Short mmCIF file of C-alpha atoms in Angstrom, two decimals:
data_model
loop_
_atom_site.label_atom_id
_atom_site.label_comp_id
_atom_site.label_asym_id
_atom_site.label_seq_id
_atom_site.Cartn_x
_atom_site.Cartn_y
_atom_site.Cartn_z
CA UNK A 40 91.32 90.11 89.97
CA UNK A 41 88.82 89.77 92.79
CA UNK A 42 91.03 87.08 94.28
CA UNK A 43 94.01 89.40 94.01
CA UNK A 44 92.14 92.23 95.69
CA UNK A 45 91.30 89.89 98.50
CA UNK A 46 94.94 88.83 98.69
CA UNK A 47 95.99 92.45 98.81
CA UNK A 48 93.69 93.14 101.72
CA UNK A 49 94.63 90.00 103.55
CA UNK A 50 98.35 90.74 103.23
CA UNK A 51 97.81 94.01 105.05
CA UNK A 52 96.88 92.12 108.03
CA UNK A 53 99.39 90.06 109.86
CA UNK A 54 99.64 86.27 109.73
CA UNK A 55 100.56 83.78 112.43
CA UNK A 56 102.19 85.57 115.35
CA UNK A 57 104.97 83.02 115.41
CA UNK A 58 106.37 84.86 112.39
CA UNK A 59 106.96 87.81 114.71
CA UNK A 60 109.46 85.84 116.75
CA UNK A 61 113.08 85.68 115.78
CA UNK A 62 116.73 85.70 116.56
CA UNK A 63 119.24 88.21 117.73
CA UNK A 64 122.88 88.08 116.79
CA UNK A 65 126.28 89.47 117.53
CA UNK A 66 127.04 93.14 117.05
CA UNK A 67 128.79 94.35 113.94
CA UNK A 68 129.52 98.01 114.51
CA UNK A 69 132.39 98.64 112.13
CA UNK A 70 131.28 101.14 109.54
CA UNK A 71 127.67 100.70 110.60
CA UNK A 72 125.17 103.48 110.17
CA UNK A 73 124.10 102.99 113.73
CA UNK A 74 127.63 103.45 115.05
CA UNK A 75 130.04 106.34 115.12
CA UNK A 76 131.38 105.53 111.66
CA UNK A 77 128.10 106.11 109.83
CA UNK A 78 129.57 108.60 107.38
CA UNK A 79 132.18 106.04 106.29
CA UNK A 80 129.51 103.91 104.64
CA UNK A 81 128.77 106.33 101.85
CA UNK A 82 130.97 108.67 99.88
CA UNK A 83 127.95 110.52 98.53
CA UNK A 84 126.55 111.91 101.78
CA UNK A 85 127.65 115.45 100.90
CA UNK A 86 125.50 115.26 97.76
CA UNK A 87 122.32 114.34 99.67
CA UNK A 88 119.85 116.94 100.91
CA UNK A 89 118.31 116.35 104.32
CA UNK A 90 115.33 118.51 103.33
CA UNK A 91 113.48 119.18 100.10
CA UNK A 92 113.67 117.64 96.65
CA UNK A 93 115.37 116.42 94.59
CA UNK A 94 117.23 114.35 97.15
CA UNK A 95 120.53 114.23 95.24
CA UNK A 96 122.40 116.93 93.36
CA UNK A 97 123.45 114.47 90.64
CA UNK A 98 121.23 111.72 89.15
CA UNK A 99 121.61 108.40 90.98
CA UNK A 100 120.68 104.88 89.88
CA UNK A 101 120.03 102.11 92.41
CA UNK A 102 118.85 98.51 92.09
CA UNK A 103 115.76 97.33 93.95
CA UNK A 104 114.56 93.77 94.57
CA UNK A 105 110.89 93.24 95.37
CA UNK A 106 107.93 90.95 95.23
CA UNK A 107 105.60 91.71 92.34
CA UNK A 108 101.88 90.99 92.02
CA UNK A 109 102.38 90.91 88.25
CA UNK A 110 99.74 93.48 87.30
CA UNK A 111 101.94 96.00 85.50
CA UNK A 112 105.48 96.88 84.47
CA UNK A 113 107.00 98.85 87.35
CA UNK A 114 108.97 101.01 84.89
CA UNK A 115 105.64 102.35 83.62
CA UNK A 116 103.90 102.88 86.95
CA UNK A 117 102.93 106.56 87.44
CA UNK A 118 103.80 106.42 91.14
CA UNK A 119 107.37 105.27 90.52
CA UNK A 120 107.80 107.65 87.60
CA UNK A 121 106.67 110.47 89.91
CA UNK A 122 109.17 109.36 92.57
CA UNK A 123 112.02 109.46 90.06
CA UNK A 124 111.11 113.01 89.01
CA UNK A 125 110.74 114.11 92.62
CA UNK A 126 113.87 112.54 94.09
CA UNK A 127 116.36 112.37 91.22
CA UNK A 128 116.84 108.66 91.98
CA UNK A 129 116.27 106.12 89.20
CA UNK A 130 115.51 102.55 90.20
CA UNK A 131 116.31 99.39 88.27
CA UNK A 132 113.87 96.67 89.32
CA UNK A 133 114.78 93.07 90.03
CA UNK A 134 111.30 91.75 90.70
CA UNK A 135 110.07 88.25 91.36
CA UNK A 136 106.51 86.83 91.46
CA UNK A 137 105.05 86.54 94.95
CA UNK A 138 105.07 82.73 94.92
CA UNK A 139 108.78 82.47 94.09
CA UNK A 140 110.10 85.52 95.90
CA UNK A 141 111.24 83.72 99.07
CA UNK A 142 113.32 81.30 97.00
CA UNK A 143 114.86 84.12 94.97
CA UNK A 144 115.61 86.09 98.14
CA UNK A 145 117.44 83.14 99.66
CA UNK A 146 119.46 82.65 96.48
CA UNK A 147 120.43 86.32 96.40
CA UNK A 148 121.62 86.25 100.00
CA UNK A 149 123.56 83.05 99.36
CA UNK A 150 125.21 84.37 96.19
CA UNK A 151 126.27 87.71 97.62
CA UNK A 152 125.10 89.41 94.41
CA UNK A 153 122.96 91.89 96.27
CA UNK A 154 120.52 94.56 95.12
CA UNK A 155 121.02 97.97 96.70
CA UNK A 156 117.50 97.91 98.18
CA UNK A 157 115.14 95.21 99.43
CA UNK A 158 111.51 96.42 99.05
CA UNK A 159 108.43 94.51 100.24
CA UNK A 160 111.05 91.94 101.18
CA UNK A 161 109.22 90.02 103.94
CA UNK A 162 112.45 89.90 105.97
CA UNK A 163 111.80 87.68 108.95
CA UNK A 164 113.38 88.83 112.22
CA UNK A 165 115.86 85.96 112.08
CA UNK A 166 116.91 87.05 108.58
CA UNK A 167 117.30 90.64 109.73
CA UNK A 168 119.65 89.66 112.52
CA UNK A 169 121.54 86.96 110.64
CA UNK A 170 122.31 89.13 107.62
CA UNK A 171 122.65 92.26 109.72
CA UNK A 172 125.24 90.74 112.04
CA UNK A 173 127.08 89.43 108.96
CA UNK A 174 127.19 92.93 107.47
CA UNK A 175 125.00 92.01 104.49
CA UNK A 176 122.25 94.40 105.66
CA UNK A 177 123.40 97.70 107.12
CA UNK A 178 122.04 99.25 110.34
CA UNK A 179 119.53 102.01 109.68
CA UNK A 180 119.13 103.81 113.00
CA UNK A 181 122.08 106.18 112.41
CA UNK A 182 120.51 107.53 109.23
CA UNK A 183 117.15 107.85 110.95
CA UNK A 184 118.58 109.76 113.92
CA UNK A 185 120.98 111.93 111.87
CA UNK A 186 118.34 113.70 109.83
CA UNK A 187 117.82 111.47 106.78
CA UNK A 188 114.40 110.16 107.90
CA UNK A 189 112.49 112.90 109.74
CA UNK A 190 109.07 111.39 109.05
CA UNK A 191 110.03 107.97 110.35
CA UNK A 192 111.80 109.46 113.36
CA UNK A 193 108.65 111.39 114.23
CA UNK A 194 106.62 108.18 114.16
CA UNK A 195 109.22 106.41 116.32
CA UNK A 196 109.35 109.28 118.79
CA UNK A 197 105.57 109.26 119.13
CA UNK A 198 105.36 105.44 119.23
CA UNK A 199 108.50 104.15 120.99
CA UNK A 200 107.13 100.59 121.08
CA UNK A 201 107.37 100.48 117.28
CA UNK A 202 111.03 101.44 117.33
CA UNK A 203 112.00 98.96 120.01
CA UNK A 204 110.01 96.22 118.28
CA UNK A 205 112.31 96.53 115.25
CA UNK A 206 115.54 97.04 117.19
CA UNK A 207 117.58 93.88 117.71
CA UNK A 208 119.36 93.19 121.01
CA UNK A 209 122.64 94.43 119.52
CA UNK A 210 121.02 97.86 119.34
CA UNK A 211 120.65 97.99 115.56
CA UNK A 212 117.68 98.24 113.25
CA UNK A 213 118.25 96.31 110.04
CA UNK A 214 114.78 96.57 108.47
CA UNK A 215 111.74 98.84 108.51
CA UNK A 216 108.12 97.83 109.14
CA UNK A 217 104.85 98.61 107.52
CA UNK A 218 103.15 100.85 110.07
CA UNK A 219 99.35 100.90 110.17
CA UNK A 220 98.05 102.84 113.15
CA UNK A 221 94.47 102.66 111.86
CA UNK A 222 94.22 98.86 111.61
CA UNK A 223 91.98 96.71 113.82
CA UNK A 224 92.22 93.32 112.08
CA UNK A 225 95.25 91.33 111.14
CA UNK A 226 93.16 88.24 110.47
CA UNK A 227 89.83 88.69 108.75
CA UNK A 228 86.71 88.43 110.94
CA UNK A 229 83.61 86.27 110.85
CA UNK A 230 80.34 87.35 109.20
CA UNK A 231 76.66 86.39 109.15
CA UNK A 232 74.67 85.94 105.95
CA UNK A 233 72.04 88.67 106.26
CA UNK A 234 69.53 86.85 104.06
CA UNK A 235 69.54 83.89 106.41
CA UNK A 236 69.23 86.14 109.46
CA UNK A 237 66.22 87.81 107.88
CA UNK A 238 64.59 84.52 106.91
CA UNK A 239 64.89 83.27 110.50
CA UNK A 240 63.67 86.56 111.96
CA UNK A 241 66.90 87.08 113.91
CA UNK A 242 67.11 90.67 115.14
CA UNK A 243 69.69 90.20 117.89
CA UNK A 244 72.91 88.33 117.19
CA UNK A 245 74.09 85.53 119.49
CA UNK A 246 76.30 86.69 122.37
CA UNK A 247 77.21 83.35 123.95
CA UNK A 248 78.40 80.02 122.62
CA UNK A 249 75.08 78.44 123.66
CA UNK A 250 73.06 81.07 121.79
CA UNK A 251 75.29 80.58 118.75
CA UNK A 252 74.79 76.81 118.83
CA UNK A 253 71.03 77.32 118.97
CA UNK A 254 71.19 79.66 115.97
CA UNK A 255 73.20 77.15 113.92
CA UNK A 256 70.65 74.45 114.73
CA UNK A 257 67.89 76.66 113.36
CA UNK A 258 69.86 77.20 110.16
CA UNK A 259 70.20 73.47 109.71
CA UNK A 260 66.58 72.62 110.42
CA UNK A 261 64.41 75.52 109.19
CA UNK A 262 65.34 75.87 105.49
CA UNK A 263 66.17 79.61 105.66
CA UNK A 264 67.26 79.76 102.00
CA UNK A 265 63.78 78.60 101.09
CA UNK A 266 64.61 76.05 98.42
CA UNK A 267 62.88 73.13 100.13
CA UNK A 268 66.18 71.28 100.64
CA UNK A 269 68.27 70.79 103.74
CA UNK A 270 71.36 72.09 101.96
CA UNK A 271 72.17 74.95 104.33
CA UNK A 272 75.66 74.94 105.87
CA UNK A 273 75.47 76.69 109.26
CA UNK A 274 79.23 77.28 109.65
CA UNK A 275 81.99 76.73 107.08
CA UNK A 276 85.76 76.97 107.04
CA UNK A 277 88.86 76.08 105.04
CA UNK A 278 91.00 73.85 107.29
CA UNK A 279 90.06 76.05 110.29
CA UNK A 280 92.81 78.49 109.28
CA UNK A 281 90.23 81.21 108.64
CA UNK A 282 88.09 80.91 111.78
CA UNK A 283 90.64 79.67 114.35
CA UNK A 284 91.96 83.07 115.42
CA UNK A 285 88.49 84.60 115.88
CA UNK A 286 87.02 81.59 117.68
CA UNK A 287 89.92 81.17 120.11
CA UNK A 288 89.00 84.56 121.53
CA UNK A 289 85.76 83.05 122.81
CA UNK A 290 87.92 81.09 125.26
CA UNK A 291 90.15 83.99 126.31
CA UNK A 292 93.01 83.34 123.85
CA UNK A 293 94.56 86.14 121.78
CA UNK A 294 96.55 84.17 119.22
CA UNK A 295 96.93 80.74 117.66
CA UNK A 296 100.50 80.11 118.81
CA UNK A 297 102.01 82.60 121.28
CA UNK A 298 100.33 85.39 123.20
CA UNK A 299 100.77 87.42 126.35
CA UNK A 300 97.75 87.95 128.58
CA UNK A 301 96.83 91.25 130.23
CA UNK A 302 99.17 90.45 133.13
CA UNK A 303 102.16 89.91 130.84
CA UNK A 304 102.20 86.12 131.21
CA UNK A 305 103.17 84.30 128.00
CA UNK A 306 101.12 81.32 126.84
CA UNK A 307 101.60 78.62 124.23
CA UNK A 308 98.06 78.28 122.93
CA UNK A 309 97.84 74.56 121.99
CA UNK A 310 98.38 73.43 125.58
CA UNK A 311 95.96 75.88 127.23
CA UNK A 312 92.64 74.83 128.78
CA UNK A 313 90.95 77.46 126.62
CA UNK A 314 92.22 75.64 123.55
CA UNK A 315 90.52 72.50 124.83
CA UNK A 316 87.30 74.50 125.11
CA UNK A 317 87.68 75.62 121.51
CA UNK A 318 88.22 72.04 120.31
CA UNK A 319 85.32 70.74 122.38
CA UNK A 320 82.93 73.29 120.91
CA UNK A 321 83.98 72.63 117.31
CA UNK A 322 83.72 68.88 117.91
CA UNK A 323 80.15 69.39 119.12
CA UNK A 324 79.35 71.38 115.98
CA UNK A 325 80.95 68.71 113.81
CA UNK A 326 79.04 65.88 115.46
CA UNK A 327 75.75 67.72 114.97
CA UNK A 328 76.61 68.52 111.33
CA UNK A 329 76.66 72.25 112.04
CA UNK A 330 80.30 72.69 110.95
CA UNK A 331 80.86 72.02 107.24
CA UNK A 332 82.12 68.46 106.83
CA UNK A 333 84.17 69.64 103.85
CA UNK A 334 86.14 71.98 106.11
CA UNK A 335 89.34 69.95 105.82
CA UNK A 336 89.06 69.24 102.09
CA UNK A 337 87.54 72.27 100.35
CA UNK A 338 89.31 75.20 98.72
CA UNK A 339 88.54 78.88 99.23
CA UNK A 340 86.85 78.97 95.81
CA UNK A 341 84.62 76.03 96.74
CA UNK A 342 83.63 77.82 99.94
CA UNK A 343 82.85 80.95 97.94
CA UNK A 344 80.65 79.00 95.53
CA UNK A 345 78.54 77.83 98.48
CA UNK A 346 78.27 81.40 99.69
CA UNK A 347 77.09 82.68 96.34
CA UNK A 348 74.52 79.88 96.29
CA UNK A 349 73.11 81.25 99.59
CA UNK A 350 73.94 78.08 101.49
CA UNK A 351 76.30 79.49 104.17
CA UNK A 352 75.10 81.19 107.35
CA UNK A 353 78.43 82.03 109.09
CA UNK A 354 81.82 82.32 107.43
CA UNK A 355 85.14 84.13 107.42
CA UNK A 356 86.38 86.55 104.79
CA UNK A 357 87.94 89.99 104.56
CA UNK A 358 84.53 91.42 103.62
CA UNK A 359 81.25 89.48 103.43
CA UNK A 360 80.58 90.22 99.76
CA UNK A 361 83.84 88.48 98.85
CA UNK A 362 82.12 85.21 99.77
CA UNK A 363 78.44 86.00 99.20
CA UNK A 364 78.85 88.04 96.02
CA UNK A 365 77.02 91.24 95.27
CA UNK A 366 78.10 94.74 96.24
CA UNK A 367 79.47 96.11 99.54
CA UNK A 368 76.65 96.72 102.01
CA UNK A 369 75.80 96.62 105.68
CA UNK A 370 73.35 93.76 105.22
CA UNK A 371 75.68 91.02 106.47
CA UNK A 372 76.78 91.86 110.02
CA UNK A 373 80.11 91.03 111.61
CA UNK A 374 79.92 88.23 114.14
CA UNK A 375 79.85 89.40 117.74
CA UNK A 376 82.58 87.54 119.68
CA UNK A 377 80.94 85.02 121.99
CA UNK A 378 81.15 84.57 125.73
CA UNK A 379 82.00 81.03 126.83
CA UNK A 380 82.41 79.35 130.19
CA UNK A 381 85.86 80.98 130.52
CA UNK A 382 85.96 83.98 132.85
CA UNK A 383 86.77 87.23 131.09
CA UNK A 384 85.75 85.97 127.65
CA UNK A 385 85.51 86.96 124.92
CA UNK A 386 88.78 88.64 123.90
CA UNK A 387 90.07 89.68 120.49
CA UNK A 388 93.64 89.61 119.14
CA UNK A 389 93.89 92.91 117.30
CA UNK A 390 96.40 94.25 114.79
CA UNK A 391 99.61 95.31 116.58
CA UNK A 392 100.06 98.36 114.34
CA UNK A 393 103.18 97.07 112.59
CA UNK A 394 104.10 94.29 110.22
CA UNK A 395 105.52 91.10 111.65
CA UNK A 396 108.41 91.08 109.20
CA UNK A 397 110.67 93.73 107.74
CA UNK A 398 109.48 95.36 104.54
CA UNK A 399 112.56 97.40 103.62
CA UNK A 400 116.33 97.05 104.02
CA UNK A 401 119.52 98.52 102.57
CA UNK A 402 122.28 96.15 101.53
CA UNK A 403 126.00 96.61 102.01
CA UNK A 404 126.40 97.08 98.24
CA UNK A 405 124.33 100.28 98.29
CA UNK A 406 126.55 103.23 97.29
CA UNK A 407 124.20 105.87 98.70
CA UNK A 408 122.44 104.80 101.92
CA UNK A 409 121.73 108.40 102.95
CA UNK A 410 119.88 109.08 99.71
CA UNK A 411 118.11 105.74 99.98
CA UNK A 412 116.92 106.56 103.47
CA UNK A 413 115.56 109.90 102.29
CA UNK A 414 113.76 108.07 99.46
CA UNK A 415 112.06 105.56 101.74
CA UNK A 416 111.31 108.15 104.43
CA UNK A 417 108.96 109.90 102.02
CA UNK A 418 106.68 106.85 102.19
CA UNK A 419 106.27 107.46 105.92
CA UNK A 420 104.96 111.00 105.31
CA UNK A 421 101.37 111.96 104.57
CA UNK A 422 102.27 113.03 101.02
CA UNK A 423 104.33 109.96 100.24
CA UNK A 424 101.86 107.54 101.77
CA UNK A 425 99.09 109.18 99.74
CA UNK A 426 101.10 108.87 96.53
CA UNK A 427 101.82 105.16 97.02
CA UNK A 428 98.33 104.29 98.29
CA UNK A 429 96.17 106.34 95.93
CA UNK A 430 98.39 107.41 93.07
CA UNK A 431 99.33 110.90 91.87
CA UNK A 432 96.90 113.74 92.46
CA UNK A 433 94.28 114.32 89.73
CA UNK A 434 94.46 110.80 88.33
CA UNK A 435 92.14 108.78 90.59
CA UNK A 436 91.47 111.51 93.14
CA UNK A 437 91.74 115.24 93.80
CA UNK A 438 91.73 117.47 96.84
CA UNK A 439 88.40 118.85 97.96
CA UNK A 440 90.20 120.88 100.63
CA UNK A 441 93.98 120.54 100.66
CA UNK A 442 94.37 122.36 103.97
CA UNK A 443 92.22 119.77 105.77
CA UNK A 444 93.46 116.84 103.62
CA UNK A 445 89.92 116.13 102.45
CA UNK A 446 89.88 114.34 99.08
CA UNK A 447 87.33 113.06 96.61
CA UNK A 448 87.43 110.30 94.01
CA UNK A 449 87.57 111.00 90.30
CA UNK A 450 86.06 108.72 87.64
CA UNK A 451 88.32 105.77 86.86
CA UNK A 452 89.90 106.08 83.41
CA UNK A 453 88.21 103.67 81.04
CA UNK A 454 85.50 102.91 83.60
CA UNK A 455 87.30 99.82 84.92
CA UNK A 456 87.36 98.64 88.53
CA UNK A 457 89.08 101.24 90.73
CA UNK A 458 91.17 98.77 92.70
CA UNK A 459 92.34 96.96 89.60
CA UNK A 460 93.31 100.25 87.99
CA UNK A 461 95.18 101.26 91.15
CA UNK A 462 97.26 98.09 90.77
CA UNK A 463 98.63 99.43 87.48
CA UNK A 464 99.70 102.69 89.12
CA UNK A 465 101.56 101.71 92.28
CA UNK A 466 103.72 98.84 93.54
CA UNK A 467 101.67 98.81 96.74
CA UNK A 468 99.20 96.25 95.47
CA UNK A 469 98.98 92.61 96.51
CA UNK A 470 102.17 92.80 98.60
CA UNK A 471 103.03 94.15 102.05
CA UNK A 472 105.17 97.22 101.48
CA UNK A 473 107.08 99.77 103.58
CA UNK A 474 105.28 102.94 104.57
CA UNK A 475 102.48 103.99 106.84
CA UNK A 476 98.73 104.24 106.98
CA UNK A 477 96.40 106.25 109.19
CA UNK A 478 92.88 107.61 108.98
CA UNK A 479 94.09 110.99 107.65
CA UNK A 480 94.97 109.40 104.31
CA UNK A 481 91.40 108.53 103.43
CA UNK A 482 89.49 111.63 104.57
CA UNK A 483 86.67 112.16 102.10
CA UNK A 484 87.34 108.91 100.26
CA UNK A 485 85.67 106.49 102.61
CA UNK A 486 82.35 105.02 101.51
CA UNK A 487 79.24 104.29 103.52
CA UNK A 488 80.44 100.69 103.65
CA UNK A 489 83.78 101.81 105.13
CA UNK A 490 81.93 103.79 107.78
CA UNK A 491 79.77 100.75 108.56
CA UNK A 492 82.89 98.59 108.99
CA UNK A 493 84.33 101.19 111.39
CA UNK A 494 81.11 101.08 113.40
CA UNK A 495 81.11 97.27 113.54
CA UNK A 496 84.74 97.30 114.73
CA UNK A 497 84.06 99.97 117.34
CA UNK A 498 81.08 98.13 118.77
CA UNK A 499 82.27 94.52 118.60
CA UNK A 500 86.06 94.25 118.50
CA UNK A 501 87.89 97.34 119.74
CA UNK A 502 86.52 97.21 123.32
CA UNK A 503 87.89 93.68 123.84
CA UNK A 504 90.97 93.96 121.62
CA UNK A 505 94.63 93.54 122.58
CA UNK A 506 97.71 93.05 120.42
CA UNK A 507 98.68 89.44 121.14
CA UNK A 508 102.46 89.75 121.23
CA UNK A 509 105.12 92.31 120.34
CA UNK A 510 107.82 91.80 117.76
CA UNK A 511 110.59 90.29 119.90
CA UNK A 512 114.00 88.83 119.20
CA UNK A 513 115.57 85.68 120.60
CA UNK A 514 119.27 85.04 120.86
CA UNK A 515 120.74 82.94 118.06
CA UNK A 516 120.88 79.92 120.35
CA UNK A 517 117.31 80.45 121.56
CA UNK A 518 116.05 80.94 118.02
CA UNK A 519 117.67 77.72 116.81
CA UNK A 520 116.05 75.86 119.67
CA UNK A 521 112.63 77.48 119.20
CA UNK A 522 112.63 76.91 115.44
CA UNK A 523 113.37 73.22 115.88
CA UNK A 524 110.76 72.79 118.61
CA UNK A 525 108.02 74.70 116.79
CA UNK A 526 108.63 72.85 113.53
CA UNK A 527 107.65 69.58 115.15
CA UNK A 528 105.03 71.08 117.46
CA UNK A 529 103.20 72.91 114.67
CA UNK A 530 102.90 69.73 112.62
CA UNK A 531 101.64 67.73 115.59
CA UNK A 532 99.18 70.40 116.74
CA UNK A 533 97.56 70.83 113.31
CA UNK A 534 97.19 67.08 112.90
CA UNK A 535 95.65 66.70 116.35
CA UNK A 536 93.33 69.68 115.89
CA UNK A 537 91.70 67.98 112.90
CA UNK A 538 91.49 64.67 114.75
CA UNK A 539 89.90 66.20 117.86
CA UNK A 540 87.39 68.26 115.88
CA UNK A 541 86.29 65.35 113.68
CA UNK A 542 86.25 62.89 116.58
CA UNK A 543 88.98 60.67 115.18
CA UNK A 544 90.76 61.39 118.44
CA UNK A 545 88.41 61.49 121.46
CA UNK A 546 88.71 64.54 123.69
CA UNK A 547 89.01 62.13 126.60
CA UNK A 548 92.63 61.83 125.40
CA UNK A 549 93.34 65.53 126.13
CA UNK A 550 95.73 64.73 128.99
CA UNK A 551 97.70 62.37 126.77
CA UNK A 552 97.87 65.09 124.13
CA UNK A 553 99.10 67.77 126.52
CA UNK A 554 101.67 65.37 127.97
CA UNK A 555 103.00 64.87 124.45
CA UNK A 556 103.04 68.64 123.88
CA UNK A 557 105.11 69.11 127.03
CA UNK A 558 107.41 66.27 126.02
CA UNK A 559 107.93 67.97 122.65
CA UNK A 560 108.83 71.28 124.30
CA UNK A 561 105.63 73.27 124.86
CA UNK A 562 106.77 74.53 128.27
CA UNK A 563 110.19 75.40 126.85
CA UNK A 564 108.54 77.54 124.16
CA UNK A 565 106.81 79.48 126.94
CA UNK A 566 110.14 79.95 128.77
CA UNK A 567 111.90 81.20 125.65
CA UNK A 568 109.27 83.73 124.72
CA UNK A 569 108.59 84.82 128.27
CA UNK A 570 112.28 85.73 128.48
CA UNK A 571 112.16 87.62 125.19
CA UNK A 572 108.96 89.39 126.24
CA UNK A 573 110.47 90.41 129.57
CA UNK A 574 113.55 91.79 127.79
CA UNK A 575 111.28 93.70 125.42
CA UNK A 576 109.42 95.22 128.36
CA UNK A 577 112.65 96.02 130.16
CA UNK A 578 114.02 97.89 127.14
CA UNK A 579 111.37 100.59 127.55
CA UNK A 580 112.33 101.39 131.15
#
């Protein structure tokens, strides 16, 4: 379960920014909710209330397809039972395990045997546009603007960038995001082992790459775990996937693949000079045995075992105790991003506030899209977000002051782990789901550890943070080209990263490498996404 909790947290952050980038397609306005014929889609609109509950005057049954973390039967979840009582809408679940969901989703789209609702559907922008333009997914903006989603419309009105980031170039919105206006991370940060800091007498964390190198040398040479062996691992990783994002910021780079700098210029990271600086530094650490030589072979569990054996000094995880063991505490500080030789460093690629992919969509088979939109809109309200995040009132929590939204925790039934118990109550566990999050939801519930995390973020990350890239759409032709180029480029870049870091490819061959990148289409990737970024900016004027 600890692994699943970690997965749940990690999924709330966003993964590689390239997953933000996708296609746009041709318009399909006939009968679309976003067009003038919105009322033609559903014959039940007159039975749907725009305010209050239940949503429908007569009971309604809809089918829903979703990913499932496999913790509990959704039919027995208190949150979903509460939603059925509240809304008058009964859901029949067509769930699939997380690992096989993408395959099942593709089969469903191919077969045409569609559920009424896609929930936690991880709909990539290209899928949204492809199936939207084909009429498989219906446009949603008409229902949002015509009174069936007041909570979502309020968020869009207050944050127009969110709306335009999920509106395709044909003017339609085919999927809804997860909106998290409180998030700072979308990739987990780096941490120091507090026991090793204490053993070495470190009271001020390194602020530059040179100071960091000197610290790692001390870890290697001074036996800070005190066992008389030179078994300390100064810095560890799993295939560099965990530390890459954080470390690239030391050389002025906001994302691993595509990012826009503060002047709006788009960059393809693997061909930037800053990326060479990143590789050069890691190669130096590798050569001096300061970077774990099992980085490219170990699993996350093997890394964790080293952490719990007090061998690791610096590592990545969602929270430090996930790797080191023990209880949440402020004893293991977040790494301060390091200044390198690059002017303006360090920077930090922060959470953009929305999911990269769509989390909710309505299919063309849905007999009641107005009612469905009212159902999902509740998840974008304070009350609905609270229900899906924390469960029904008086089960795990109660109000301390309802007027101010201040809550307090109740004892967990049976004395089991709170997070594990929560996973039996709500579908919002282990998967990225539609809805919203902000700081108001957790007033009174946040622990001292939560407050410490907020302080670490405020001091170390927020001042240098910038969302790397918005959710943009390419044309169908552009997307086909970009997908083909990035497929080959990504494979080549990952292979060469490992070779450069381990010294199997000397960094003196950098120019040969960048020439190959350009030959494979690196500059064309920049052109494609610069165009999409410029269109995205233009749409707000």
